[in-house]
Short mmCIF file of C-alpha atoms and ligand atoms in Angstrom, two decimals:
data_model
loop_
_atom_site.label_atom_id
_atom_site.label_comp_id
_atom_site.label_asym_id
_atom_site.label_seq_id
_atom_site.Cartn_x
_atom_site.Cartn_y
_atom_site.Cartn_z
CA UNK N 1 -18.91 -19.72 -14.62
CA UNK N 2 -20.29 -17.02 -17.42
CA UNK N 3 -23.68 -15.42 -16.49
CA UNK N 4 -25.94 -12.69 -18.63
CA UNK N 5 -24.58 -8.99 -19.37
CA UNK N 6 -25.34 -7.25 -16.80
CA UNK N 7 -26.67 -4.18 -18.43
CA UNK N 8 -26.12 -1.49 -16.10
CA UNK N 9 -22.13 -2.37 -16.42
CA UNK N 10 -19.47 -0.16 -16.97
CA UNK N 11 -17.23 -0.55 -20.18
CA UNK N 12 -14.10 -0.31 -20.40
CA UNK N 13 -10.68 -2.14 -22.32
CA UNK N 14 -8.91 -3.02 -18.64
CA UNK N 15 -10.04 -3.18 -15.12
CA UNK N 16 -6.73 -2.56 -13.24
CA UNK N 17 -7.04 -3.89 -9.36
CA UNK N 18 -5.23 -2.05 -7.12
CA UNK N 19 -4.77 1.82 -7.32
CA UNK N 20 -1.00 1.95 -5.69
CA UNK N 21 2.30 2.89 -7.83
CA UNK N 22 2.62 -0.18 -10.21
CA UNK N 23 -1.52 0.29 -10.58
CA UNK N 24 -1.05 3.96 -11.67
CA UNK N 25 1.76 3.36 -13.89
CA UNK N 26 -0.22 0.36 -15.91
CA UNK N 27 -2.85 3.12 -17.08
CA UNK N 28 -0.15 5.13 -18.42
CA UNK N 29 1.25 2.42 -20.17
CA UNK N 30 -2.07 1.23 -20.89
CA UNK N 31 -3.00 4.44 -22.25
CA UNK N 32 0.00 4.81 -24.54
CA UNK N 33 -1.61 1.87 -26.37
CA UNK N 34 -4.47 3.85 -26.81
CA UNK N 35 -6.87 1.24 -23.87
CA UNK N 36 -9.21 2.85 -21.14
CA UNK N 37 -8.69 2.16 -17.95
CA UNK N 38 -10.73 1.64 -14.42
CA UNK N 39 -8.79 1.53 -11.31
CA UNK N 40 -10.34 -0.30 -8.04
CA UNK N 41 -8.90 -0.27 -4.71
CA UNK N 42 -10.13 -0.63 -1.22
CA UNK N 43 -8.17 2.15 0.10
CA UNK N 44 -9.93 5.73 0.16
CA UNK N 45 -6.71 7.30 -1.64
CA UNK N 46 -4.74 6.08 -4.39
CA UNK N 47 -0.88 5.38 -3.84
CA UNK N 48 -1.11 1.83 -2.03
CA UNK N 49 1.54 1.64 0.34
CA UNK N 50 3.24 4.62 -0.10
CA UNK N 51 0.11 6.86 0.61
CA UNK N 52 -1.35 4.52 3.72
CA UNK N 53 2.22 3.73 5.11
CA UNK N 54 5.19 6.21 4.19
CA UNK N 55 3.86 8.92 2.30
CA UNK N 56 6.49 11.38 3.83
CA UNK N 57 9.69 9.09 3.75
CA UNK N 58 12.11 9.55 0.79
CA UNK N 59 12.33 7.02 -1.90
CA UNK N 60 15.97 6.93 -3.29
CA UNK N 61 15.66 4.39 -6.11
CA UNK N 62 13.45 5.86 -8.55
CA UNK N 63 15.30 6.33 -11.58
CA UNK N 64 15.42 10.27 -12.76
CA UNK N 65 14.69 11.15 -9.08
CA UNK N 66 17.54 11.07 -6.78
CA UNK N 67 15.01 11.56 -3.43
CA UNK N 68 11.36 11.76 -3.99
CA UNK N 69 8.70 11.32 -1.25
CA UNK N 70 6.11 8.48 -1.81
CA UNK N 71 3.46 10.99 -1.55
CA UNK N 72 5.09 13.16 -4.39
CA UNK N 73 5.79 10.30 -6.43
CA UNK N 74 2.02 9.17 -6.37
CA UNK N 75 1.43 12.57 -7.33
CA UNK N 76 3.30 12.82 -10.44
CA UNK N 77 2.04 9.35 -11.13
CA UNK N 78 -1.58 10.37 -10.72
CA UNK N 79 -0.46 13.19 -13.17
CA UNK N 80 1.08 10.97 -16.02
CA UNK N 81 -2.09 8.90 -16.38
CA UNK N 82 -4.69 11.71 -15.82
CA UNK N 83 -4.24 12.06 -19.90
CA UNK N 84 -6.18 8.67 -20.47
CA UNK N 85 -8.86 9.35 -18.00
CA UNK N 86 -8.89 7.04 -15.55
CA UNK N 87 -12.31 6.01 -14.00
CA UNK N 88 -11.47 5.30 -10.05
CA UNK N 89 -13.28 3.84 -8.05
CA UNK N 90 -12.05 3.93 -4.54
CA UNK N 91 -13.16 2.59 -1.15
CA UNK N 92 -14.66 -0.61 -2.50
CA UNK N 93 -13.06 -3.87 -2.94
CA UNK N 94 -13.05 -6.11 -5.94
CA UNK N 95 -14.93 -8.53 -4.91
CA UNK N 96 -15.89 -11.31 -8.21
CA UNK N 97 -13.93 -11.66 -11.44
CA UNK N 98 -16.45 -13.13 -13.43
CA UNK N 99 -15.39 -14.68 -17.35
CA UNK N 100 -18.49 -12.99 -19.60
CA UNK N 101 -20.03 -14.32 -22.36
CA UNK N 102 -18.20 -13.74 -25.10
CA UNK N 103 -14.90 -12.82 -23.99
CA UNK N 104 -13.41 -10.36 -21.38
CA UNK N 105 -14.61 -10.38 -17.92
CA UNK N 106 -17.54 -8.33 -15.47
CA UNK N 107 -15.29 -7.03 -12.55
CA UNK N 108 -17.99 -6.66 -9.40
CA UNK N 109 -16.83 -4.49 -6.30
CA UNK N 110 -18.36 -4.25 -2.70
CA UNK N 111 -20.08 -0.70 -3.30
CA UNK N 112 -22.36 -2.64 -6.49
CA UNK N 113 -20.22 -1.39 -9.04
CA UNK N 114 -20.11 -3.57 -12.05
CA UNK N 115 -17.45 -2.58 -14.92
CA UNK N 116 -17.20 -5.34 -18.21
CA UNK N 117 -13.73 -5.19 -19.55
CA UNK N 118 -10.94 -7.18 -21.90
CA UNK N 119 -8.76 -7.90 -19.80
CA UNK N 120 -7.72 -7.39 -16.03
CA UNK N 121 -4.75 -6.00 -14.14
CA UNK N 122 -3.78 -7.20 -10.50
CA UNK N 123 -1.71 -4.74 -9.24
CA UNK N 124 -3.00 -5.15 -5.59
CA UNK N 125 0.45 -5.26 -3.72
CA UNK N 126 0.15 -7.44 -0.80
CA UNK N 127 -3.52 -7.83 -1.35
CA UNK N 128 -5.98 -6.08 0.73
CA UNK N 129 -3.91 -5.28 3.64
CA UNK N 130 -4.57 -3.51 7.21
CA UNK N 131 -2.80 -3.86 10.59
CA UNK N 132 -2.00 -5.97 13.19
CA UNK N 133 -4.03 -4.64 15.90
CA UNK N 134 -2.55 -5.11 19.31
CA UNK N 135 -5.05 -7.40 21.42
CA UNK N 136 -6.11 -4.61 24.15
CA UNK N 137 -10.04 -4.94 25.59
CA UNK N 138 -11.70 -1.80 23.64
CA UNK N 139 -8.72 -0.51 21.52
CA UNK N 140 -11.62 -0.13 18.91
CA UNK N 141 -12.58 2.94 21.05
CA UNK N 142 -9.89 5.20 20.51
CA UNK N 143 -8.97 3.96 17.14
CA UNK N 144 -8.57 7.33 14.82
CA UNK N 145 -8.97 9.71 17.90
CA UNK N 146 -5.90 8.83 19.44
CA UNK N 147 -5.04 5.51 18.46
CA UNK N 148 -3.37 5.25 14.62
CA UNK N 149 -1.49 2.18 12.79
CA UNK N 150 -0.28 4.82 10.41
CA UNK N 151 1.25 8.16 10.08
CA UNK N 152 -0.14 10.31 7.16
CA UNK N 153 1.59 13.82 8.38
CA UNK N 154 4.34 14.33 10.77
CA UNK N 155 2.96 17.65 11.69
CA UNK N 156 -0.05 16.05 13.61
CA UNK N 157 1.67 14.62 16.08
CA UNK N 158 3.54 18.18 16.95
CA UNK N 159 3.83 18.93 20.73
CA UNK N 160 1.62 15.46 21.56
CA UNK N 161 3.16 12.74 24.16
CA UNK N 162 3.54 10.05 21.45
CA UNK N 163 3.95 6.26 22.47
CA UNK N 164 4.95 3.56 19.69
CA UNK N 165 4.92 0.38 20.40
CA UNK N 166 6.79 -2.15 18.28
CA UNK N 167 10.45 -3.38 17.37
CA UNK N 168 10.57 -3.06 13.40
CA UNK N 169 11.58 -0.85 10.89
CA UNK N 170 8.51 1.46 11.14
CA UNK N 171 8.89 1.86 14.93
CA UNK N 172 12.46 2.43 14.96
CA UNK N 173 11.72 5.20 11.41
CA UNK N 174 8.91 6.19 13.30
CA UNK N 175 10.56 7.12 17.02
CA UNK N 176 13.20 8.85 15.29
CA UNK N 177 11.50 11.66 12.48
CA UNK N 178 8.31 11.92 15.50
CA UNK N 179 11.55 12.92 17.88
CA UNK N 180 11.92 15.87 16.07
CA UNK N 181 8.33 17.67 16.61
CA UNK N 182 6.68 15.38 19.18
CA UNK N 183 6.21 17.03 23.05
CA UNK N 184 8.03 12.71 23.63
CA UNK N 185 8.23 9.32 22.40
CA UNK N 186 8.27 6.49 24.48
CA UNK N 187 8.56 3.49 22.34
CA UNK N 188 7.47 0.02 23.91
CA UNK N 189 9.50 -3.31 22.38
CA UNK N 190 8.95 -6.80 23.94
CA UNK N 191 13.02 -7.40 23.18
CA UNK N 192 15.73 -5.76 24.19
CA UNK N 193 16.72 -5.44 20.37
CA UNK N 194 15.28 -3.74 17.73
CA UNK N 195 14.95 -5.28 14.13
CA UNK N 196 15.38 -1.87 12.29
CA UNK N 197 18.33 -1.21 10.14
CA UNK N 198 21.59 -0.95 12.54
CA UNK N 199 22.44 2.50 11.51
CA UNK N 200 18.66 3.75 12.21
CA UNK N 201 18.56 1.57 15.49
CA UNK N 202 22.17 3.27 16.31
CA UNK N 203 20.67 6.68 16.11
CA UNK N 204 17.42 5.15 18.31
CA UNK N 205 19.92 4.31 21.31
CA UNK N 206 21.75 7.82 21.06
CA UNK N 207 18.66 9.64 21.50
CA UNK N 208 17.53 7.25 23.84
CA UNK N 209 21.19 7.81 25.56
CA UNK N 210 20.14 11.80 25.09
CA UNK N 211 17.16 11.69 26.57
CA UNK N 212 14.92 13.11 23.76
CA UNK N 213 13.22 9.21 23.28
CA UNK N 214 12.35 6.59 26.01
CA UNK N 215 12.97 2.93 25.39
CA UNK N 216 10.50 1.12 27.86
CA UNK N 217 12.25 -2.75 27.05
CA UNK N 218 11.45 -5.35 27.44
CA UNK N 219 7.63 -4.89 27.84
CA UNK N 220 4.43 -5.44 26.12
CA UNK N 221 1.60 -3.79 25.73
CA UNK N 222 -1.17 -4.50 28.05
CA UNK N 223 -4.26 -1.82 28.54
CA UNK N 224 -5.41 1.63 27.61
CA UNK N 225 -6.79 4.13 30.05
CA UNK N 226 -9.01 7.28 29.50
CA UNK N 227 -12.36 8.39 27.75
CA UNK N 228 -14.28 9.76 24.72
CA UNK N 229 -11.85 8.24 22.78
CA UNK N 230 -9.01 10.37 24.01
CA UNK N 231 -5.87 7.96 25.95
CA UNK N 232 -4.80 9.38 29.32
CA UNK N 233 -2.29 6.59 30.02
CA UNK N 234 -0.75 3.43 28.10
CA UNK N 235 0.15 0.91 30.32
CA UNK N 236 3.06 -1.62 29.88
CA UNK N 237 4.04 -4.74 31.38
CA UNK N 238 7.22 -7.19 31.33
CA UNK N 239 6.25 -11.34 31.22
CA UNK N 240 6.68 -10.96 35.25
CA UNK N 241 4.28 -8.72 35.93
CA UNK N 242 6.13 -5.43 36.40
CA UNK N 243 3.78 -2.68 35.50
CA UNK N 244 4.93 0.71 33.60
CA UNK N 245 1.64 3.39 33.31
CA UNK N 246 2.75 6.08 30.17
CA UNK N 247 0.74 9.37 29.83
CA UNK N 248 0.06 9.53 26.70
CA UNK N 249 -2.13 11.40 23.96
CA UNK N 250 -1.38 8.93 20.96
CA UNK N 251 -0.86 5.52 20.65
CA UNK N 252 1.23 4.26 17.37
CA UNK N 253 0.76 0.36 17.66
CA UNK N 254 3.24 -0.63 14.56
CA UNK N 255 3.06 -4.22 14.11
CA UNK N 256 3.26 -4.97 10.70
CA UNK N 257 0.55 -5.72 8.44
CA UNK N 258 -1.84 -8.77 7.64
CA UNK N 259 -1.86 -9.02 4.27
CA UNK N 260 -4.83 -10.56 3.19
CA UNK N 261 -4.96 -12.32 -0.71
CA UNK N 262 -8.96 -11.86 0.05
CA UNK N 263 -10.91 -12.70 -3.04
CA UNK N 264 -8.01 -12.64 -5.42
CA UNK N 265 -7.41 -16.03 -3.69
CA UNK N 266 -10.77 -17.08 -5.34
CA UNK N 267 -10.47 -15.86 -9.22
CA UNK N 268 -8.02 -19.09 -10.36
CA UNK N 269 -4.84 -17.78 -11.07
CA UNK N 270 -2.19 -20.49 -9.90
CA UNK N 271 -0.14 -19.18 -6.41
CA UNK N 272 2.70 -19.50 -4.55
CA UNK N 273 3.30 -18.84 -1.19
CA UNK N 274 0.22 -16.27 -1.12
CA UNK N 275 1.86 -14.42 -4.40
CA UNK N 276 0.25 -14.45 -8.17
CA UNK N 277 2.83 -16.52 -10.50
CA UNK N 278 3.00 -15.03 -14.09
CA UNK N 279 5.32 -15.00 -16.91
CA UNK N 280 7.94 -12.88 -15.72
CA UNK N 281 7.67 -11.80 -19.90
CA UNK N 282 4.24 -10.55 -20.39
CA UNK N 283 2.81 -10.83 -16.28
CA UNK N 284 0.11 -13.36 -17.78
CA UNK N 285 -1.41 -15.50 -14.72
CA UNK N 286 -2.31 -19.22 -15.47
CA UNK N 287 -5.73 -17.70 -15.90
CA UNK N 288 -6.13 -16.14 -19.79
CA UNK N 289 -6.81 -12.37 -20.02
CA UNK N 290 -5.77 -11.93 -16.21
CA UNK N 291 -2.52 -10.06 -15.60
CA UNK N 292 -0.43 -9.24 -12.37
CA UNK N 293 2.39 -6.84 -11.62
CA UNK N 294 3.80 -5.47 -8.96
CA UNK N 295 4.24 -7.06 -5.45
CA UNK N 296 1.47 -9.59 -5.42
CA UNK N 297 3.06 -11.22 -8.26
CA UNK N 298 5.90 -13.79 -7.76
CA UNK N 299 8.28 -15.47 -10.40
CA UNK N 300 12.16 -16.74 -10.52
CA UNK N 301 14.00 -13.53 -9.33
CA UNK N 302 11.44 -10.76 -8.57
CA UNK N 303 12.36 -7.93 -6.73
CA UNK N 304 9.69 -6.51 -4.66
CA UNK N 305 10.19 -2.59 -5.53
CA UNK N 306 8.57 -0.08 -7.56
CA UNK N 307 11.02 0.35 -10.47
CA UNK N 308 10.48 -3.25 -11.30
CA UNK N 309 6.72 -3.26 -10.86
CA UNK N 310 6.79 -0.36 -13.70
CA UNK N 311 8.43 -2.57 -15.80
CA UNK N 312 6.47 -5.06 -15.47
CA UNK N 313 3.27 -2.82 -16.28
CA UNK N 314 5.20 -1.75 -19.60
CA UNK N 315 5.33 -5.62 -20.38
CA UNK N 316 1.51 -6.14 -19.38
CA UNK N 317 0.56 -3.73 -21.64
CA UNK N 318 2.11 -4.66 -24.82
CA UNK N 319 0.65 -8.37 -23.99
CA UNK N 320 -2.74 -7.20 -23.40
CA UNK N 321 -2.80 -4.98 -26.78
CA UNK N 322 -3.67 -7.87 -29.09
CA UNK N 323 -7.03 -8.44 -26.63
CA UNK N 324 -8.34 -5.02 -26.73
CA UNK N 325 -7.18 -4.45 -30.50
CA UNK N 326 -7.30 -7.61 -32.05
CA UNK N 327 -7.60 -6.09 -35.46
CA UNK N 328 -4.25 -3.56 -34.85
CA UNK N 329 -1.16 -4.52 -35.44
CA UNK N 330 1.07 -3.33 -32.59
CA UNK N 331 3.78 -1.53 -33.65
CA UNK N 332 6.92 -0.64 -30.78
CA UNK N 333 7.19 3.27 -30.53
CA UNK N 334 8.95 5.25 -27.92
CA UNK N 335 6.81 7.74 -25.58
CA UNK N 336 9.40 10.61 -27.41
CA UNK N 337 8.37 9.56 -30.61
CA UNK N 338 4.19 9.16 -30.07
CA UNK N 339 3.56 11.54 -27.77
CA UNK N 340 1.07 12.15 -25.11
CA UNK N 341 -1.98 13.92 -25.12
CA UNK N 342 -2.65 17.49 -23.90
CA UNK N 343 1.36 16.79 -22.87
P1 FAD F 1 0.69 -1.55 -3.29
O1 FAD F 1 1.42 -0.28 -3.15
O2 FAD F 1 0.66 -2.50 -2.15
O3 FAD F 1 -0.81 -1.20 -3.73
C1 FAD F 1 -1.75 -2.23 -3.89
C2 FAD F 1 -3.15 -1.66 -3.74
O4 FAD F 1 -4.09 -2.69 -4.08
C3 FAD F 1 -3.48 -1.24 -2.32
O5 FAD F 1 -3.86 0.13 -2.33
C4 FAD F 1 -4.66 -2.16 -1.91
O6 FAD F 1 -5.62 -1.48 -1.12
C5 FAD F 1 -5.24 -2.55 -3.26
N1 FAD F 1 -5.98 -3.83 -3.24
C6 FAD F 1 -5.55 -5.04 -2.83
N2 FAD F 1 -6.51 -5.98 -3.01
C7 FAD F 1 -7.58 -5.33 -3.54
C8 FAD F 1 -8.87 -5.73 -3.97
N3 FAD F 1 -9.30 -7.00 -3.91
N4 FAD F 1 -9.71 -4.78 -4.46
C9 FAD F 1 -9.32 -3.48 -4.55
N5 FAD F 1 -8.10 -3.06 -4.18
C10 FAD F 1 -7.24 -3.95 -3.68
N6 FAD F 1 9.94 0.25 -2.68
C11 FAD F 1 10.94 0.81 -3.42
O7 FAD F 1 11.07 0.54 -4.62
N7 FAD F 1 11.81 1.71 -2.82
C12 FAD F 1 11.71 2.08 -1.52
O8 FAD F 1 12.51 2.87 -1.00
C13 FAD F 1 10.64 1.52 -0.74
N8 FAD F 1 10.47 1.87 0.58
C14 FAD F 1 9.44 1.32 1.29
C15 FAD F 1 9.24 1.72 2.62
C16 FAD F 1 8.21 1.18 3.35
C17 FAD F 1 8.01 1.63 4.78
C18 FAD F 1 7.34 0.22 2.76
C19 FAD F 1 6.20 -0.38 3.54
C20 FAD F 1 7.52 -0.19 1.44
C21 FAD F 1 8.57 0.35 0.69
N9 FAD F 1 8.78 -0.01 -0.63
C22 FAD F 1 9.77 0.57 -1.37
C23 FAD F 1 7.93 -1.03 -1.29
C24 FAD F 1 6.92 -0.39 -2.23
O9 FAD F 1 6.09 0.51 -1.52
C25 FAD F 1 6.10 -1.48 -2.89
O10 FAD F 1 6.98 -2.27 -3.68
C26 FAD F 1 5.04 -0.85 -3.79
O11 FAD F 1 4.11 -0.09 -3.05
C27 FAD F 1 4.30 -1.95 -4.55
O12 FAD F 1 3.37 -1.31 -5.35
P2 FAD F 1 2.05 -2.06 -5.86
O13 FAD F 1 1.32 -1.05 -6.69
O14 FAD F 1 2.43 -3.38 -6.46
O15 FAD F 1 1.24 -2.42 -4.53
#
């Protein structure tokens, strides 16, 4: 459905949805063919997942960087597009993808914003996405005091009693780096076994064995005690009823996230399994002038990880040129060869 201009709108060549690694590294490529760029994402920060979920855990297969932290790597990709100027707009969802009159599209977002554009980018990773919470009467309460579904620093949890709860890969990461500066960690699992990788759920049971981390197994979580926001006691039970009362200053429920498509489900573009399909080639969605890269995207093959979502931006560029420059012929250069700007 096309509706008027809306003449307080933003211009701009593409709206790129999603602000996380593959979202950063499409306005660099972007930019190298000389088209502005708008980034939206829901999140307060840019760096998707690796600024809400690991932004202190080591990435080993970035090419050129033998061990980078996610944090540092959305740094230096922050850094690489800052030449083209990126307009951000953060803390507001995309919320309508609207075809305008005459070509291109009017992006809306939940904060009002309005931004008219060529061509868009979905880069938004798993979609919107936010945790599981843990079903405990008035959890709400101490949520960001001393209840947290993610860890930004390391360093705030120094000398606190620290309880995780959860079986997974972040619990079982989580337990064993919080070890090191946490006053303890208890970690509460509903199995016996943990799903994390067998070498890091190896080094769980030797500390465990040590003494410097508590494995309260198998038991679920069942209540919350304390005030003003601040947990006194976490209290676990088994299916039969056993009870297990934790003190406690922090809670770390890690249950995984629910990944929610949200509106993207709405804008047209053929899926699969909750995923975008595109031509692997170009990242074109069966909608025209709508691209996706990165996780959210699915064809024969795709890995999810960030060295192929770059990729993939590199090809979503070049397919996008002829939209923004229909008059310019596009001819291949290499980033040695052209330059960047101020660089
Ligand atoms: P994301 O990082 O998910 O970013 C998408 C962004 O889009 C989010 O910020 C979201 O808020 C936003 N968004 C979604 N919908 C909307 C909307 N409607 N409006 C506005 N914004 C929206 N990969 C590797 O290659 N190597 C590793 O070692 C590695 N380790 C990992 C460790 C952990 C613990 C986790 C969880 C992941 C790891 N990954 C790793 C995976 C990697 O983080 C993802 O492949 C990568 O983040 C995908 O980037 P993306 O930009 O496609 O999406």
């Amino acid at each position: 459905m096309t509706r008027p201009e809306n003449e307080s709108a933003q211009q701009t060549d593409i709206v790129v949805v999603g602000a996380g690694p593959v979202g950063l590294f499409a306005v660099f490529e972007a930019g190298m063919l000389r088209m502005r760029c708008h980034v939206v994402d829901t999140l307060d920060e840019i760096g998707g997942q690796c600024t809400a979920l690991y932004p202190e855990k080591p990435i080993f297969d970035i090419p050129g960087y033998p061990r980078i932290e996610a944090g540092a790597l959305i740094d230096h990709l922050a850094e690489q597009a800052a030449p083209f100027e990126p307009v951000y707009h953060l803390g507001q969802q995309v919320t309508a993808l609207r075809p305008r009159e005459g070509g291109g599209f009017l992006v809306e977002t939940s904060k009002g914003a309005a931004i008219a554009c060529r061509a868009v980018i979905v880069a938004a990773g798993c979609g919107a996405f936010g945790p599981h919470r843990p079903p405990l009467p008035g959890i709400e309460d101490y949520e960001g005091k001393s209840v947290f579904y993610m860890v930004r620093r390391r360093e705030d949890f120094r000398d606190r009693r620290v309880v995780i709860a959860g079986g997974g890969d972040t619990a079982v990461d989580w337990a064993l780096s919080l070890s090191e500066v946490a006053a303890r960690v208890a970690v509460i699992h509903r199995r016996p076994k943990f799903r994390g990788a067998p070498e890091s759920v190896a080094r769980l049971r030797a500390l465990a064995y040590a003494g410097r981390i508590e494995l309260i197994i198998p038991y679920q979580l069942a209540g919350l005690e304390g005030g003003d926001g601040r947990i006194e006691t976490v209290v676990a039970r088994t299916l039969a009823g056993e009870e297990r009362r934790i003190e406690a200053d922090v809670l770390l429920p890690f249950f995984g996230l629910a990944m929610e498509l949200g509106p993207i489900a709405d804008w047209g573009v053929d899926l699969e399994h909750k995923h975008v399909v595109v031509d692997p080639a170009t990242g074109a969605t069966s909608v025209p002038g709508v691209f996706a890269i990165g996780d959210i995207v699915t064809y024969p093959g795709k890995l999810k990880l960030i060295l192929t979502g770059f990729a993939e931006a590199a090809m979503a560029a070049h397919a996008i040129h002829p939209l923004v420059h229909p008059d310019q012929e596009l001819h291949f250069e290499y980033s040695t060869t052209q330059g960047v700007p101020g660089r």
